[in-house]
Short mmCIF file of C-alpha atoms in Angstrom, two decimals:
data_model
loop_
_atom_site.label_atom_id
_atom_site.label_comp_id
_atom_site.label_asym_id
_atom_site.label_seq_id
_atom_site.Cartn_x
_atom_site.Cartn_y
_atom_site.Cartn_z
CA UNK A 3 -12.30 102.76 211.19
CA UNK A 4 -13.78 100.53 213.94
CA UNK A 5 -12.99 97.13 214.39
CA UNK A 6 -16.50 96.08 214.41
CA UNK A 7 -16.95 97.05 210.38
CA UNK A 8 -14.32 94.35 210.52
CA UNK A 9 -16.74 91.75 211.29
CA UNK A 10 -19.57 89.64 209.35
CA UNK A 11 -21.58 90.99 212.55
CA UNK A 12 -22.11 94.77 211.36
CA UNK A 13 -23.59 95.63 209.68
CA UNK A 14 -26.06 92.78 210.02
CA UNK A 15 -27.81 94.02 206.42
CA UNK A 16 -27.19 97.08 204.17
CA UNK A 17 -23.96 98.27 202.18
CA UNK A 18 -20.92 99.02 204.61
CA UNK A 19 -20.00 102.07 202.51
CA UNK A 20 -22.95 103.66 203.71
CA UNK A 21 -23.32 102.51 206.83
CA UNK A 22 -19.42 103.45 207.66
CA UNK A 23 -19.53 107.07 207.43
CA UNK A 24 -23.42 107.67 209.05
CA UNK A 25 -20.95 105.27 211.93
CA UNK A 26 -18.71 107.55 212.58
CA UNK A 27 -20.30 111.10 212.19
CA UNK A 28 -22.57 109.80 215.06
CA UNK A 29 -19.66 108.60 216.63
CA UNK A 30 -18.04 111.81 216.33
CA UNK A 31 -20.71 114.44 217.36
CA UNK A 32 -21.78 112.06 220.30
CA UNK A 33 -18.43 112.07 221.78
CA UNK A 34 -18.83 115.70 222.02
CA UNK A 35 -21.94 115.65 223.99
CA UNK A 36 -21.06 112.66 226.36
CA UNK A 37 -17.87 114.09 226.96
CA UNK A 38 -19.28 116.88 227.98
CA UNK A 39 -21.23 115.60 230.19
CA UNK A 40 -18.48 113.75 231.88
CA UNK A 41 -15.99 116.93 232.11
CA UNK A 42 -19.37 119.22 233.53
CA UNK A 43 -20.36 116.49 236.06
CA UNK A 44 -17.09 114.95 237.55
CA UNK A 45 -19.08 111.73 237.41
CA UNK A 46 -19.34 109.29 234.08
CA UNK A 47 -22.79 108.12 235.01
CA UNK A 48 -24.64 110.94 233.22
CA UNK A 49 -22.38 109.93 229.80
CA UNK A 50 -23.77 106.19 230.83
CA UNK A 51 -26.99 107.55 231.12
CA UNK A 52 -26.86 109.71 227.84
CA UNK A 53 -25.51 106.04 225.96
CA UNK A 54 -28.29 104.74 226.91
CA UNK A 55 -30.86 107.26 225.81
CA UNK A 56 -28.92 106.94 222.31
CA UNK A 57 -29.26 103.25 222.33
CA UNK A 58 -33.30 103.31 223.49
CA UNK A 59 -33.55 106.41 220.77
CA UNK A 60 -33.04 104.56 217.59
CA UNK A 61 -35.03 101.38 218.81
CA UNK A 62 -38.00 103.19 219.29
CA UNK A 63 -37.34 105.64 215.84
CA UNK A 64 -37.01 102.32 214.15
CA UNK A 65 -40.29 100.56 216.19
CA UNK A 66 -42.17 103.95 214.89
CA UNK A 67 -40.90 104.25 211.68
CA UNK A 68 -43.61 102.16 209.02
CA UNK A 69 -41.66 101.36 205.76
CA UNK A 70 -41.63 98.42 203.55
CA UNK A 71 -37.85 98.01 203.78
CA UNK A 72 -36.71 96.94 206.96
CA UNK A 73 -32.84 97.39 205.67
CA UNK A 74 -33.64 101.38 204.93
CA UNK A 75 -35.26 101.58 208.66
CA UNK A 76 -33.15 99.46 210.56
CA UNK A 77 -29.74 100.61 208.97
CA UNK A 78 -29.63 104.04 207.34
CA UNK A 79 -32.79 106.29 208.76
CA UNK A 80 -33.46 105.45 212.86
CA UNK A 81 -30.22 102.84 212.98
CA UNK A 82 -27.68 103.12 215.83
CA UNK A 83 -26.26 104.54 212.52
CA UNK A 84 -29.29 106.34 211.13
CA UNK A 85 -29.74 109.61 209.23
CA UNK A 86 -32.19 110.19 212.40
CA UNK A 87 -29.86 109.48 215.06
CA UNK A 88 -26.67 111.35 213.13
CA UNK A 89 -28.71 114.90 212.96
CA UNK A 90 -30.18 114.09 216.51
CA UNK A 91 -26.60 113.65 218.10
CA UNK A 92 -24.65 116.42 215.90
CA UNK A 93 -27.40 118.94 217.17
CA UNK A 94 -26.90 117.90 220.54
CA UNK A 95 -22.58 118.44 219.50
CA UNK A 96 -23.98 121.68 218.19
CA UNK A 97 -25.48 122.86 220.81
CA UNK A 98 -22.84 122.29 223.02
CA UNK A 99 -19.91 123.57 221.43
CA UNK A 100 -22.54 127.01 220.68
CA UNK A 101 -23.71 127.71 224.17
CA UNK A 102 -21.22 125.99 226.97
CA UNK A 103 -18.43 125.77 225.68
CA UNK A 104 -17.57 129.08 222.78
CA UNK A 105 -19.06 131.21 225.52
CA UNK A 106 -16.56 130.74 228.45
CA UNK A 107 -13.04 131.31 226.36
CA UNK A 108 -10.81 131.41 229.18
CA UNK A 109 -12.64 129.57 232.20
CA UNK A 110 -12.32 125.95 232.17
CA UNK A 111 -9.33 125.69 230.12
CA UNK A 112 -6.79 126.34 232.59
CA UNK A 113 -8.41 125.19 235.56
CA UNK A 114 -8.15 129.05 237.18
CA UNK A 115 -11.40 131.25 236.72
CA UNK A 116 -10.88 134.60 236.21
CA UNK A 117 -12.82 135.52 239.70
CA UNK A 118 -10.13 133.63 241.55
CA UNK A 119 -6.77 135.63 239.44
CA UNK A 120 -8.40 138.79 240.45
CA UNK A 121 -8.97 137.93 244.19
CA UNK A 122 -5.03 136.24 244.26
CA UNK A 123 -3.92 139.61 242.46
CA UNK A 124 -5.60 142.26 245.05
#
């Protein structure tokens, strides 16, 4: 669990046992995608760049989102932890682990492609 669900702080309004596990699914399938990111790149300022879409993502869900309960907007639909922001992220974890990574077994895990065995073999 993260410390922060440890404070008065977080979240500000809305039940914690909600809140916790929307947390840490989007948690969880962002870390694949910024990872990602990071391994593919060499460089962490495309992760940076993809925490910051998240962050401006769910402010402007929650600016366009009309409802007459702030706490249902602002915590579990277009929240940092949002229902909006968990399917947004795990497709984007989906997507990943369907097209770049399951489609390369071998390359990339060792660090060898299979191009250079074949040319070290002959």
């Amino acid at each position: 669990m993260p410390l922060i669900f440890l404070t008065p702080l977080y979240p500000a309004e809305g039940n914690r046992w909600l809140v916790l596990p929307l947390f840490v699914g989007t948690i969880v399938a962002l870390s694949f995608f910024v990872g990602y990111l990071r391994i593919r790149t060499g460089s962490l300022w495309p992760a940076v760049i993809a925490h910051s879409v998240h962050n401006a993502a769910w402010f402007t869900l929650a600016a366009f989102t009309a409802t007459s309960s702030p706490v249902v907007v602002n915590e579990y639909l277009a929240g940092d932890s949002g229902i909006l922001i968990l399917v947004g992220t795990a497709l984007a974890a989906f997507w990943v682990g369907r097209t770049q990574i399951s489609g390369r077994p071998e390359e990339g895990r060792s660090g060898v492609s299979g191009a250079e065995i074949s040319s070290a073999e002959g």
